[in-house]
Amino acid sequence: DVDALDRLLRISVETKNIEIFMKYYQHAIHTYMETNEKEYMEYIVQTAPHLPGENSLRVLNFICLHSPSSSILFLFGSVLHQKKQFKKAISIYQNSLVLDKNADVYHNLGIAFWQNNQKEEANDILVKGIKNFPQDKDMKKTLEMISN
């Protein structure tokens, strides 16, 4: 169950023996794929970014291939973004927007464009995001910041 996975994660991080955790983590992924139980997906999504090395990218890539959704793509883009892999993050965020227009995706995509020195694209996507989500104050602040 999810609590047991969480305990295994803590133990494997403390002992630096991630192989044990990865074995059970893969079990959680397969259980989710077979059952679609929401708690497994939530656990995978919440913990994947904290896996060591490239494991987080491997796990999220696997999930995106087998169960693509806007929220999974957004998370995958966020992990790439945090790892400063801006071009890849941009591509994933754009795919997320195809599935579902979301203010957070527009915002992060604008920031990723900006950090990748694509200033015009950053401006354009934030303007488009604000047009679709006029109540989003964070996007407006970011647009003001990059416009100065």
XYZ file of C-alpha atoms in Angstrom:
148
model
C 0.000 0.000 0.000
C 0.977 3.660 -0.262
C 2.024 4.005 3.406
C 4.407 1.075 3.048
C 5.915 2.683 -0.059
C 6.404 5.908 1.828
C 8.220 4.103 4.659
C 10.397 2.290 2.118
C 11.267 5.588 0.454
C 12.430 7.085 3.754
C 14.465 3.997 4.647
C 16.069 3.714 1.226
C 17.005 7.413 1.230
C 18.495 7.122 4.732
C 20.479 3.996 3.822
C 21.210 5.244 0.291
C 19.865 1.928 -1.049
C 17.429 3.190 -3.633
C 17.195 -0.162 -5.472
C 14.870 -1.546 -2.785
C 12.544 1.403 -3.119
C 12.611 1.382 -6.931
C 11.469 -2.256 -6.950
C 8.388 -1.378 -4.891
C 7.901 1.893 -6.726
C 7.673 -0.015 -9.997
C 5.078 -2.218 -8.310
C 3.063 0.914 -7.455
C 3.239 2.056 -11.074
C 2.082 -1.318 -12.367
C -0.682 -1.464 -9.755
C -1.896 1.941 -10.893
C -1.764 0.886 -14.550
C -3.811 -2.221 -13.800
C -6.333 -0.742 -11.361
C -6.386 3.024 -12.020
C -6.522 3.512 -8.246
C -6.180 7.223 -7.676
C -4.114 6.967 -4.477
C -1.299 5.177 -6.328
C -1.166 7.827 -9.035
C -1.164 10.614 -6.451
C 1.719 8.931 -4.634
C 3.696 8.431 -7.851
C 3.111 12.011 -8.949
C 4.043 13.471 -5.556
C 7.204 11.417 -5.046
C 8.628 11.082 -8.567
C 10.306 14.511 -8.566
C 12.239 13.514 -5.423
C 13.746 10.328 -6.810
C 17.521 10.486 -7.231
C 19.302 11.131 -10.498
C 17.395 10.514 -13.682
C 14.919 8.129 -12.008
C 12.272 10.842 -11.725
C 12.458 11.522 -15.461
C 12.304 7.810 -16.279
C 9.250 7.265 -14.085
C 7.380 10.289 -15.416
C 8.281 9.453 -19.006
C 6.931 5.928 -18.481
C 3.687 7.267 -17.047
C 3.305 9.835 -19.852
C 3.686 7.100 -22.456
C 1.187 4.774 -20.813
C -1.310 7.138 -19.266
C -0.973 10.606 -20.802
C -2.900 13.383 -19.134
C -2.482 17.098 -18.852
C -1.641 16.895 -15.137
C 1.033 14.228 -15.669
C 2.554 16.183 -18.538
C 2.518 19.326 -16.391
C 4.360 17.485 -13.617
C 6.860 16.034 -16.087
C 7.453 19.517 -17.514
C 7.906 20.888 -13.995
C 10.551 18.270 -13.181
C 12.423 19.059 -16.388
C 12.058 22.770 -15.638
C 13.516 22.330 -12.128
C 16.430 20.449 -13.680
C 16.961 23.451 -15.987
C 16.159 21.396 -19.094
C 14.156 24.275 -20.514
C 13.769 23.111 -24.139
C 12.375 19.746 -23.040
C 10.148 21.392 -20.418
C 8.777 23.775 -23.042
C 7.887 20.891 -25.329
C 6.144 18.968 -22.544
C 4.244 22.070 -21.337
C 3.060 22.693 -24.903
C 1.789 19.106 -25.134
C -0.009 19.587 -21.814
C -1.788 22.654 -23.204
C -3.009 20.632 -26.190
C -4.830 18.305 -23.783
C -6.115 20.954 -21.387
C -5.854 24.730 -21.167
C -4.572 25.429 -17.669
C -3.367 28.667 -16.076
C -0.435 26.987 -14.304
C 0.794 25.493 -17.566
C 0.615 28.840 -19.358
C 2.486 30.452 -16.464
C 5.244 27.848 -16.283
C 5.568 27.761 -20.066
C 6.046 31.530 -20.103
C 8.732 31.299 -17.430
C 10.475 28.416 -19.234
C 10.511 30.421 -22.486
C 11.975 33.378 -20.597
C 14.652 31.260 -18.930
C 15.506 29.785 -22.337
C 16.056 33.325 -23.673
C 12.938 33.167 -25.841
C 11.627 36.522 -24.643
C 9.057 37.104 -27.374
C 7.570 33.617 -26.931
C 7.446 34.170 -23.164
C 5.554 37.410 -23.632
C 3.167 35.896 -26.204
C 2.255 32.832 -24.118
C 1.714 34.882 -20.955
C -0.532 37.325 -22.851
C -2.474 34.360 -24.241
C -2.681 32.800 -20.774
C -3.993 36.034 -19.248
C -6.549 36.305 -22.045
C -7.794 32.786 -21.190
C -7.466 33.253 -17.408
C -7.904 36.984 -16.673
C -8.221 36.347 -12.921
C -4.706 34.822 -12.656
C -2.642 37.372 -10.698
C 0.601 35.367 -10.815
C 0.685 35.394 -14.607
C 0.038 39.136 -14.633
C 2.896 39.733 -12.175
C 5.247 37.573 -14.233
C 4.316 39.407 -17.435
C 4.923 42.756 -15.746
C 8.274 41.529 -14.428
C 9.550 40.259 -17.795
C 8.237 43.327 -19.637
C 10.433 45.687 -17.585
